[in-house]
Amino acid sequence: MWALMPATYLRQATNQDLPEIKKIIQEAKAYLKKQGIDQWQHGYPADEDLENDVKFGITYVLIIDGEIAATAALHQGLDVSYLEIHDGEWLNGVHGRYTAIHRIAMSSAFRGQHLSEKMISGLITISSVLGYKDVRIDTHPDNKGMQHVITTNGFTKRGTIYMAETDAEASPRYAYQLIID
């Protein structure tokens, strides 16, 4: 007898998804705080950031059996946070044509199921379909879990960037890059 696997795919987020996306981001902020990681603890990402991402069509959600399991933004083109890199360099320079994965978060109901890999794999595929060969991502130096997810998806650490945050001084982030065919 065949066991039915749940349908798993990425799709562009809609305004109807915003309440669930906001909930997932709040859960992720709490999860990071509980681990003692000072990432997303100073107001970012704010509801307005998430609303703008959906408005500009850059938010994607991972759907597992009809439910939103994860969310991320796929920024296309120049990212001001990536213009200055320390202790390394981007393979094709700061002005390369790339996508950047931001605000990736997993619903607490789906955490621990290794679904971040599916999310990142889907975002890499979308980048390729959109004609990009360079994908970048960053994470907090203390966020070992995300660093593991990033490197197991083929990304290479390229250096350190500094992320500006509202009402807080810019904080370091490890920056990674993946060049695809």
Short mmCIF file of C-alpha atoms in Angstrom, two decimals:
data_model
loop_
_atom_site.label_atom_id
_atom_site.label_comp_id
_atom_site.label_asym_id
_atom_site.label_seq_id
_atom_site.Cartn_x
_atom_site.Cartn_y
_atom_site.Cartn_z
CA MET A 1 0.00 0.00 0.00
CA TRP A 2 1.28 3.46 -0.92
CA ALA A 3 1.65 6.04 1.82
CA LEU A 4 0.45 9.43 0.67
CA MET A 5 3.07 12.14 0.94
CA PRO A 6 1.82 15.64 1.64
CA ALA A 7 2.07 18.09 -1.26
CA THR A 8 5.11 20.31 -0.66
CA TYR A 9 5.84 23.39 -2.74
CA LEU A 10 6.71 27.08 -2.70
CA ARG A 11 4.40 29.80 -3.91
CA GLN A 12 4.34 33.57 -3.89
CA ALA A 13 2.66 34.96 -0.78
CA THR A 14 -0.58 36.93 -0.92
CA ASN A 15 -2.13 39.50 1.41
CA GLN A 16 -4.31 36.69 2.80
CA ASP A 17 -1.11 34.99 4.00
CA LEU A 18 0.08 38.01 6.00
CA PRO A 19 -1.48 37.04 9.38
CA GLU A 20 0.24 33.63 9.24
CA ILE A 21 3.53 35.15 7.99
CA LYS A 22 3.50 37.68 10.86
CA LYS A 23 2.79 34.87 13.34
CA ILE A 24 5.70 32.79 11.99
CA ILE A 25 8.08 35.78 12.24
CA GLN A 26 6.96 36.43 15.85
CA GLU A 27 7.54 32.75 16.69
CA ALA A 28 11.01 32.95 15.11
CA LYS A 29 11.88 36.08 17.12
CA ALA A 30 10.85 34.28 20.33
CA TYR A 31 12.79 31.15 19.32
CA LEU A 32 15.96 33.19 18.67
CA LYS A 33 15.54 35.04 21.99
CA LYS A 34 15.10 31.75 23.85
CA GLN A 35 18.41 30.55 22.36
CA GLY A 36 20.14 33.78 23.46
CA ILE A 37 20.67 34.91 19.85
CA ASP A 38 20.50 38.69 19.44
CA GLN A 39 18.97 38.46 15.96
CA TRP A 40 15.59 40.06 15.17
CA GLN A 41 15.37 41.39 18.76
CA HIS A 42 15.23 45.12 17.94
CA GLY A 43 12.00 45.51 15.96
CA TYR A 44 13.20 43.99 12.68
CA PRO A 45 11.51 42.61 10.74
CA ALA A 46 8.54 44.85 11.47
CA ASP A 47 5.01 44.19 10.19
CA GLU A 48 5.59 46.98 7.66
CA ASP A 49 8.64 45.11 6.25
CA LEU A 50 6.56 41.97 5.81
CA GLU A 51 3.65 43.89 4.25
CA ASN A 52 6.01 45.61 1.79
CA ASP A 53 7.64 42.28 0.85
CA VAL A 54 4.23 40.84 -0.06
CA LYS A 55 3.22 44.05 -1.86
CA PHE A 56 6.39 43.92 -3.98
CA GLY A 57 5.95 40.22 -4.71
CA ILE A 58 9.16 39.00 -3.07
CA THR A 59 7.71 36.87 -0.26
CA TYR A 60 7.39 33.14 -0.76
CA VAL A 61 5.78 30.58 1.50
CA LEU A 62 6.49 26.89 1.85
CA ILE A 63 3.24 24.93 1.71
CA ILE A 64 3.06 21.53 3.38
CA ASP A 65 -0.23 19.71 2.91
CA GLY A 66 -2.13 22.98 2.47
CA GLU A 67 -0.55 24.81 5.44
CA ILE A 68 2.07 27.56 5.50
CA ALA A 69 5.16 25.97 7.07
CA ALA A 70 7.74 28.68 6.37
CA THR A 71 8.25 32.11 4.84
CA ALA A 72 11.13 34.01 3.24
CA ALA A 73 11.76 37.06 1.10
CA LEU A 74 13.72 36.71 -2.14
CA HIS A 75 15.21 40.11 -2.88
CA GLN A 76 16.19 40.64 -6.51
CA GLY A 77 18.99 42.96 -7.54
CA LEU A 78 21.32 45.14 -5.53
CA ASP A 79 21.04 44.81 -1.76
CA VAL A 80 22.53 47.81 0.07
CA SER A 81 23.45 45.59 3.04
CA TYR A 82 25.76 43.61 0.75
CA LEU A 83 27.67 46.57 -0.72
CA GLU A 84 30.38 46.40 1.93
CA ILE A 85 31.83 43.02 2.91
CA HIS A 86 34.61 42.52 5.47
CA ASP A 87 37.15 39.70 5.82
CA GLY A 88 36.35 38.39 2.34
CA GLU A 89 34.71 39.23 -0.97
CA TRP A 90 31.83 38.29 -3.23
CA LEU A 91 32.97 36.07 -6.11
CA ASN A 92 31.67 38.52 -8.73
CA GLY A 93 31.92 41.76 -6.79
CA VAL A 94 29.49 43.86 -4.77
CA HIS A 95 27.58 44.92 -7.89
CA GLY A 96 26.96 41.39 -9.20
CA ARG A 97 23.46 40.43 -10.37
CA TYR A 98 21.99 38.28 -7.62
CA THR A 99 19.07 37.33 -5.43
CA ALA A 100 19.32 37.55 -1.65
CA ILE A 101 17.33 35.35 0.72
CA HIS A 102 16.08 37.33 3.71
CA ARG A 103 13.64 36.92 6.59
CA ILE A 104 13.53 33.14 6.36
CA ALA A 105 11.52 31.62 9.21
CA MET A 106 9.87 28.30 10.01
CA SER A 107 6.52 27.89 11.76
CA SER A 108 6.94 26.41 15.23
CA ALA A 109 4.42 23.73 14.20
CA PHE A 110 6.87 22.52 11.51
CA ARG A 111 10.24 23.16 13.24
CA GLY A 112 12.63 20.22 13.45
CA GLN A 113 11.43 18.51 10.27
CA HIS A 114 14.39 19.66 8.09
CA LEU A 115 12.06 21.77 5.97
CA SER A 116 14.44 24.76 5.80
CA GLU A 117 16.37 22.81 3.17
CA LYS A 118 13.23 22.50 1.03
CA MET A 119 12.59 26.23 1.46
CA ILE A 120 16.11 27.22 0.43
CA SER A 121 16.17 24.71 -2.43
CA GLY A 122 12.91 26.18 -3.72
CA LEU A 123 14.26 29.74 -3.48
CA ILE A 124 17.39 28.69 -5.39
CA THR A 125 15.16 27.18 -8.09
CA ILE A 126 13.06 30.36 -8.28
CA SER A 127 16.27 32.40 -8.57
CA SER A 128 17.37 30.22 -11.48
CA VAL A 129 13.98 30.46 -13.20
CA LEU A 130 14.19 34.27 -12.85
CA GLY A 131 17.57 34.17 -14.61
CA TYR A 132 19.88 34.65 -11.61
CA LYS A 133 23.06 32.59 -11.23
CA ASP A 134 24.19 34.14 -7.95
CA VAL A 135 22.27 33.64 -4.68
CA ARG A 136 23.32 35.28 -1.41
CA ILE A 137 22.18 34.89 2.19
CA ASP A 138 23.36 36.01 5.62
CA THR A 139 22.78 35.12 9.23
CA HIS A 140 23.81 36.11 12.74
CA PRO A 141 27.19 34.74 13.94
CA ASP A 142 25.43 33.03 16.89
CA ASN A 143 22.75 31.40 14.71
CA LYS A 144 24.53 28.05 14.31
CA GLY A 145 21.36 26.27 13.16
CA MET A 146 20.88 28.60 10.20
CA GLN A 147 24.61 28.49 9.39
CA HIS A 148 24.30 24.70 9.16
CA VAL A 149 21.22 24.94 6.92
CA ILE A 150 22.99 27.47 4.67
CA THR A 151 26.21 25.46 4.24
CA THR A 152 24.42 22.13 3.75
CA ASN A 153 22.56 23.78 0.86
CA GLY A 154 25.85 24.46 -0.95
CA PHE A 155 26.56 28.05 0.09
CA THR A 156 30.11 29.17 0.87
CA LYS A 157 30.93 31.74 3.54
CA ARG A 158 32.30 34.86 1.81
CA GLY A 159 32.87 37.25 4.73
CA THR A 160 30.98 39.48 7.16
CA ILE A 161 28.47 42.23 6.43
CA TYR A 162 26.89 44.66 8.87
CA MET A 163 23.10 44.86 9.02
CA ALA A 164 21.59 48.21 9.98
CA GLU A 165 18.80 47.89 12.53
CA THR A 166 16.27 50.43 13.73
CA ASP A 167 17.24 51.94 17.08
CA ALA A 168 20.30 49.67 17.36
CA GLU A 169 23.81 49.79 16.04
CA ALA A 170 24.61 47.80 12.89
CA SER A 171 25.33 44.20 13.79
CA PRO A 172 27.55 41.63 12.07
CA ARG A 173 26.16 38.88 9.86
CA TYR A 174 28.02 36.03 8.21
CA ALA A 175 27.51 36.37 4.45
CA TYR A 176 27.27 33.37 2.12
CA GLN A 177 27.07 32.92 -1.64
CA LEU A 178 26.08 30.19 -4.07
CA ILE A 179 26.82 30.33 -7.79
CA ILE A 180 24.48 28.09 -9.80
CA ASP A 181 24.63 26.97 -13.44
#
